Short mmCIF file of C-alpha atoms and ligand atoms in Angstrom, two decimals:
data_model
loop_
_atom_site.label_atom_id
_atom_site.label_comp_id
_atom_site.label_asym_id
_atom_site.label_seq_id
_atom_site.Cartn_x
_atom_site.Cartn_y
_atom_site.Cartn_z
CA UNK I 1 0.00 0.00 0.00
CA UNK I 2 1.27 3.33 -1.09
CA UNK I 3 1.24 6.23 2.12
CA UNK I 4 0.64 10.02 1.04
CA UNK I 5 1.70 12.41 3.06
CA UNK I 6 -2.08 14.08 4.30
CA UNK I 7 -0.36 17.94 4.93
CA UNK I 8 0.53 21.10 3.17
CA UNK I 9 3.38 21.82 6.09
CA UNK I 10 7.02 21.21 4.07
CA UNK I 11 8.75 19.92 7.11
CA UNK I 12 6.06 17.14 7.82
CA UNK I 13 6.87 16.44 4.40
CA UNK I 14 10.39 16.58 3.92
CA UNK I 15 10.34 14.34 7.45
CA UNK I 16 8.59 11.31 5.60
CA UNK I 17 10.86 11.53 2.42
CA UNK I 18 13.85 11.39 4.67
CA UNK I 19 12.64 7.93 6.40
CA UNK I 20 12.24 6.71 2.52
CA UNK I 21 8.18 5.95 3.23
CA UNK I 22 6.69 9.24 1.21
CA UNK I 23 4.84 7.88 -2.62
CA UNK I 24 2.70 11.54 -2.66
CA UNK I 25 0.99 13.91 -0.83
CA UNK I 26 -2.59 15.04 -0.55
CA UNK I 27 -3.80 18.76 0.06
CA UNK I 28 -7.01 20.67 0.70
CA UNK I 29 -7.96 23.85 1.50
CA UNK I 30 -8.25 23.55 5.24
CA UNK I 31 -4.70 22.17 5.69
CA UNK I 32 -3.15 24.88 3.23
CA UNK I 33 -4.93 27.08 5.65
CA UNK I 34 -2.89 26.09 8.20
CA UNK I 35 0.41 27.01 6.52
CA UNK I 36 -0.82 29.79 4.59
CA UNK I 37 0.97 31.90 2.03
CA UNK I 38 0.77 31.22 -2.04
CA UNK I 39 -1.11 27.50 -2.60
CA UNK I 40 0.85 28.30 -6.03
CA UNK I 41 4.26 28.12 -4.36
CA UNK I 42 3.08 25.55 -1.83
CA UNK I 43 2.20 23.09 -4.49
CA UNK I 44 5.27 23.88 -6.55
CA UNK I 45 7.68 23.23 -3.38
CA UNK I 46 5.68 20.23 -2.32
CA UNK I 47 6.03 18.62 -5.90
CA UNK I 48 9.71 19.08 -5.75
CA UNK I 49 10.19 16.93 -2.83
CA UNK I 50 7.97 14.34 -4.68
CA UNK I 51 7.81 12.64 -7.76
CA UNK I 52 4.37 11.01 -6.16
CA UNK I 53 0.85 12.51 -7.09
CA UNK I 54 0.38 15.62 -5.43
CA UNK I 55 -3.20 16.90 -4.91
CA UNK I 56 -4.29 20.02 -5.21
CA UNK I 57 -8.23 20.71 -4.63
CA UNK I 58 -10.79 22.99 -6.18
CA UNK I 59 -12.88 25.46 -4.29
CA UNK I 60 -15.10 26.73 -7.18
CA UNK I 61 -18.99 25.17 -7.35
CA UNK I 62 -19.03 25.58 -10.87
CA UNK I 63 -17.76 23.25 -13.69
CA UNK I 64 -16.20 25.71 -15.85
CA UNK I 65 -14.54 27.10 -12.22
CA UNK I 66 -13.46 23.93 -11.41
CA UNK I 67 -11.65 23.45 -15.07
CA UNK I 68 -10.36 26.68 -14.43
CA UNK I 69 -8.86 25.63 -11.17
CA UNK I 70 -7.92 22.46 -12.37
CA UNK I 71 -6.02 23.64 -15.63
CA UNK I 72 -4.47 26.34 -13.53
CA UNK I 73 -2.85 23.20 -10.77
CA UNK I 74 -1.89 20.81 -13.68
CA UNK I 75 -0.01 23.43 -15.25
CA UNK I 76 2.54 24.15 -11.86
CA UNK I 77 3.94 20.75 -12.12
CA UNK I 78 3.40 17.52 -13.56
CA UNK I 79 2.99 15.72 -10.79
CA UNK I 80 -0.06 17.41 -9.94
CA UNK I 81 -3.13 16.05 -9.00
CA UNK I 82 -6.56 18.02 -9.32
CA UNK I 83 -8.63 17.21 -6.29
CA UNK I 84 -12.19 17.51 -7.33
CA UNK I 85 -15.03 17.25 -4.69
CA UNK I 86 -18.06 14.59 -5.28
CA UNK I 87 -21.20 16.74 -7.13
CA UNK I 88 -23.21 16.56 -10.21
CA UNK I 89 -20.75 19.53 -11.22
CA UNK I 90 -17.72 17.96 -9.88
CA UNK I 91 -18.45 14.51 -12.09
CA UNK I 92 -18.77 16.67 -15.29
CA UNK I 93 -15.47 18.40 -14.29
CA UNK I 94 -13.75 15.04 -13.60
CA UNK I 95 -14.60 13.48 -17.18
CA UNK I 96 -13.58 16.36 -18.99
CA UNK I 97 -10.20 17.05 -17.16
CA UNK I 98 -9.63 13.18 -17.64
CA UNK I 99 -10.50 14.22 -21.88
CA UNK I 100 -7.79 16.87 -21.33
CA UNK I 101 -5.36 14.30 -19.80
CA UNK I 102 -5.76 16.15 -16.35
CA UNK I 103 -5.61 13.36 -13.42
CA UNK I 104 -8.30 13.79 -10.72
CA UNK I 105 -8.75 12.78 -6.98
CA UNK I 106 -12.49 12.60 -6.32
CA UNK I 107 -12.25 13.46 -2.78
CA UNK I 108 -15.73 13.73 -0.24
CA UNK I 109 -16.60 10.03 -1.13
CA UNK I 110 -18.63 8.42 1.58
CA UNK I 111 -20.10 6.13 0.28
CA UNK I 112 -18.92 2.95 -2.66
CA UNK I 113 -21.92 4.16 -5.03
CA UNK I 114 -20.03 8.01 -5.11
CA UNK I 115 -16.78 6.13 -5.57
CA UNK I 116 -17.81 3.93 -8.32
CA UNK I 117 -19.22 6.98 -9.97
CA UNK I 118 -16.24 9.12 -9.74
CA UNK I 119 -14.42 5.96 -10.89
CA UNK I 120 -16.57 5.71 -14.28
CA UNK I 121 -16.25 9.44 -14.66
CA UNK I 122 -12.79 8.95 -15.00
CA UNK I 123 -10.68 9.77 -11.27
CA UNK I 124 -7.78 8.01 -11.16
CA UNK I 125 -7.86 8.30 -7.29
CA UNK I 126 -10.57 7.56 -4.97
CA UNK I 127 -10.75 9.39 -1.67
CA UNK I 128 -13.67 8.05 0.78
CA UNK I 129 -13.29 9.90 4.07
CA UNK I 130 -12.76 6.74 7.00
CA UNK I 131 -12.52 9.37 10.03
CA UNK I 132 -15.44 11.57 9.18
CA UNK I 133 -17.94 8.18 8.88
CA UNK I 134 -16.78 7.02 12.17
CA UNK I 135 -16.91 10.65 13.75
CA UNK I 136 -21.44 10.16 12.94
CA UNK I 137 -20.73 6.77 14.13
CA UNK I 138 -20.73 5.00 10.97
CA UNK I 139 -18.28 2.71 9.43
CA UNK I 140 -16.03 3.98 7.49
CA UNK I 141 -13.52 1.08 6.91
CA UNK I 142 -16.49 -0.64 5.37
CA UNK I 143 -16.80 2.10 2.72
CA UNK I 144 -13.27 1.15 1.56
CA UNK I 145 -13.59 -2.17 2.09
CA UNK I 146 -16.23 -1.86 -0.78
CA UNK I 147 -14.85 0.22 -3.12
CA UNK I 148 -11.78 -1.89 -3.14
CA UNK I 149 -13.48 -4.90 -4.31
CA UNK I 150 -15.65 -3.15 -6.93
CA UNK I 151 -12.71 -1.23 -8.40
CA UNK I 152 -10.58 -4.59 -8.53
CA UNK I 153 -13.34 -6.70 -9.20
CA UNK I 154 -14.04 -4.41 -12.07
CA UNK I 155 -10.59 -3.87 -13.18
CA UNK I 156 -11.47 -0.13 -13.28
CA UNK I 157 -9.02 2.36 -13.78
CA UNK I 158 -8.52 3.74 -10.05
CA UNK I 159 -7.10 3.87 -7.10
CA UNK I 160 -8.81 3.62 -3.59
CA UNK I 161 -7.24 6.37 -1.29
CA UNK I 162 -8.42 5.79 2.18
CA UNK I 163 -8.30 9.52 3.87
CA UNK I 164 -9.50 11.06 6.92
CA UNK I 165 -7.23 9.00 8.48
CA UNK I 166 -7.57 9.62 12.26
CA UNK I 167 -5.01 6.54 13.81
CA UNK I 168 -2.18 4.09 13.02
CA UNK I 169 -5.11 1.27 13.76
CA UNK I 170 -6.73 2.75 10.48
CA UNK I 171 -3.82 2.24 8.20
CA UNK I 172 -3.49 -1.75 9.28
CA UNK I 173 -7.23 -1.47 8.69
CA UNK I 174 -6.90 0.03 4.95
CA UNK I 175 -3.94 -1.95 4.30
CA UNK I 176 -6.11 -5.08 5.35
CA UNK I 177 -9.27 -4.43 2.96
CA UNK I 178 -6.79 -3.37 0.12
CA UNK I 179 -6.63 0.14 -0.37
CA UNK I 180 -4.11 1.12 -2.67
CA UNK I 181 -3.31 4.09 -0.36
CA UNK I 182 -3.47 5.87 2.89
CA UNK I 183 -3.47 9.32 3.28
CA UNK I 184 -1.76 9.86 6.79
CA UNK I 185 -0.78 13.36 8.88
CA UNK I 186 2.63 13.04 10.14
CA UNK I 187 1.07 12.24 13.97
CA UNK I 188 -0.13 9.05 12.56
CA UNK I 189 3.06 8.48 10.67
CA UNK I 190 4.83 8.76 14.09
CA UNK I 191 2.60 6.26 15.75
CA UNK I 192 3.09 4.02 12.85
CA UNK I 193 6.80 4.40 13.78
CA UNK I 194 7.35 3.58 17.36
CA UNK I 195 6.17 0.82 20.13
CA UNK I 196 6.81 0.68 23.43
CA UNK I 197 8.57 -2.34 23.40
CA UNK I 198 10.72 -1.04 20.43
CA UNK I 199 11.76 2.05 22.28
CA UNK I 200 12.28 0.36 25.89
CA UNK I 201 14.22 -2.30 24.10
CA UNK I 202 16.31 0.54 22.14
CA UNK I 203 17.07 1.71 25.58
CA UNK I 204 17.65 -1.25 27.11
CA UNK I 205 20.29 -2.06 24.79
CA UNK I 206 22.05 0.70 24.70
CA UNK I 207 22.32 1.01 27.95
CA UNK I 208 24.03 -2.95 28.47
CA UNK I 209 26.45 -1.54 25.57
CA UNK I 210 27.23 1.39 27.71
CA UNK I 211 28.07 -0.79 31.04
CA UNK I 212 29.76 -3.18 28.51
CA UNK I 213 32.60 -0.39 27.66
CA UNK I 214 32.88 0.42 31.15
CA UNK I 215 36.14 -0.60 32.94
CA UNK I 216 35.74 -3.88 35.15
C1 E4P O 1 -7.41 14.07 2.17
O1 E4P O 1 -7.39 13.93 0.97
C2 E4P O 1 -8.56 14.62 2.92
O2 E4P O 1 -8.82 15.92 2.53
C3 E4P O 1 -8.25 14.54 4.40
O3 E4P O 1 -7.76 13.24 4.68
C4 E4P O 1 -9.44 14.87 5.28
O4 E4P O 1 -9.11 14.60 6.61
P1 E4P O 1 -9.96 15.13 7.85
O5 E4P O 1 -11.27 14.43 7.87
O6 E4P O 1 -9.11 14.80 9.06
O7 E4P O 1 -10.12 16.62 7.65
#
């Protein structure tokens, strides 16, 4: 399973590339809010520490806004992903950016009906939200869970990207019903990282090294 980075902060970024576990990274507008300045310049630093999708959302409600938006991304880098949310207008825009040879990330899937529809509209990602289902107390593992076997059952041309990612327990829970990827904040990505048992033992050992050297 491939693991985007789920941030628009460089350093959370450039900290998963460095452990050799970063394949892309996923935007919106609430985390761009968060680091603020130029989304332009954002996107076009973020792509350089990737060669992995990169997505980049739309804010307009329109379709010709959203093709606006969308051209506008695609042309910063060619990495770029146009994030596209799930709407009548949002399907229209994501079949005629795929007819321009623009990739899309449907994102704001939750449910497997929206996903197969952004899927025969032409997305090449998938994004049902797992966190936000569970938040109403739904389940939102079982949304992916779906999608996943009609997109591979299908052979269709996507990719499931489980997002909304709230816990390390969720990525073993994607991985296991077969998402492609995970869409993780660096938090997660540090849970993912460390036990412990791992960091007692790390400890342990070093310190028996230590009172190895020592003079007897
Ligand atoms: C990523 O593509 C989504 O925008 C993101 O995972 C949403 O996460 P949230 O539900 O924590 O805001």
């Amino acid at each position: 399973m491939k693991l985007f980075m789920d941030t628009a902060a460089i350093e959370d970024i450039r900290t998963a590339a460095r452990w050799g576990v970063l394949d892309g990274v996923t935007t919106n507008p609430t985390l761009f809010a968060k680091v603020g300045g130029s989304y332009d310049d954002v996107l076009r630093e973020i792509c350089g520490l990737t060669p992995g999708p990169v997505s980049a959302e739309v804010v307009a409600a329109d379709v010709e806004g959203m093709l606006d938006e969308g051209r506008h991304f695609a042309a910063l880098a060619p990495n770029i992903v146009v994030k596209v949310p799930m709407s009548e207008e949002g399907l229209e825009a994501i079949a005629r950016l795929r007819a321009e040879g623009i990739r899309t990330n449907c994102t704001l899937v939750f449910s497997a009906n929206q996903g197969l529809l952004a899927a025969k509209a032409g997305a090449s990602l998938l994004s049902p939200f797992v966190g936000r289902l569970d938040d109403i107390n739904e389940d939102g593992m079982a949304v992916v869970r779906e999608l996943v076997a009609i997109v591979d059952g299908y052979g269709l041309d996507a990719e499931v990207l489980a997002a909304s990612i709230r816990s390390p327990r969720h990525v073993t829970q994607a991985a296991l019903a077969g998402a492609h990827i995970a869409t993780v904040p660096l938090a997660v990505l540090r849970q993912m990282v460390h036990h412990p048992l791992t960091d007692s033992g790390i400890a342990a050992f070093r310190r028996d090294w230590e009172a190895a050297q020592a003079p007897r």
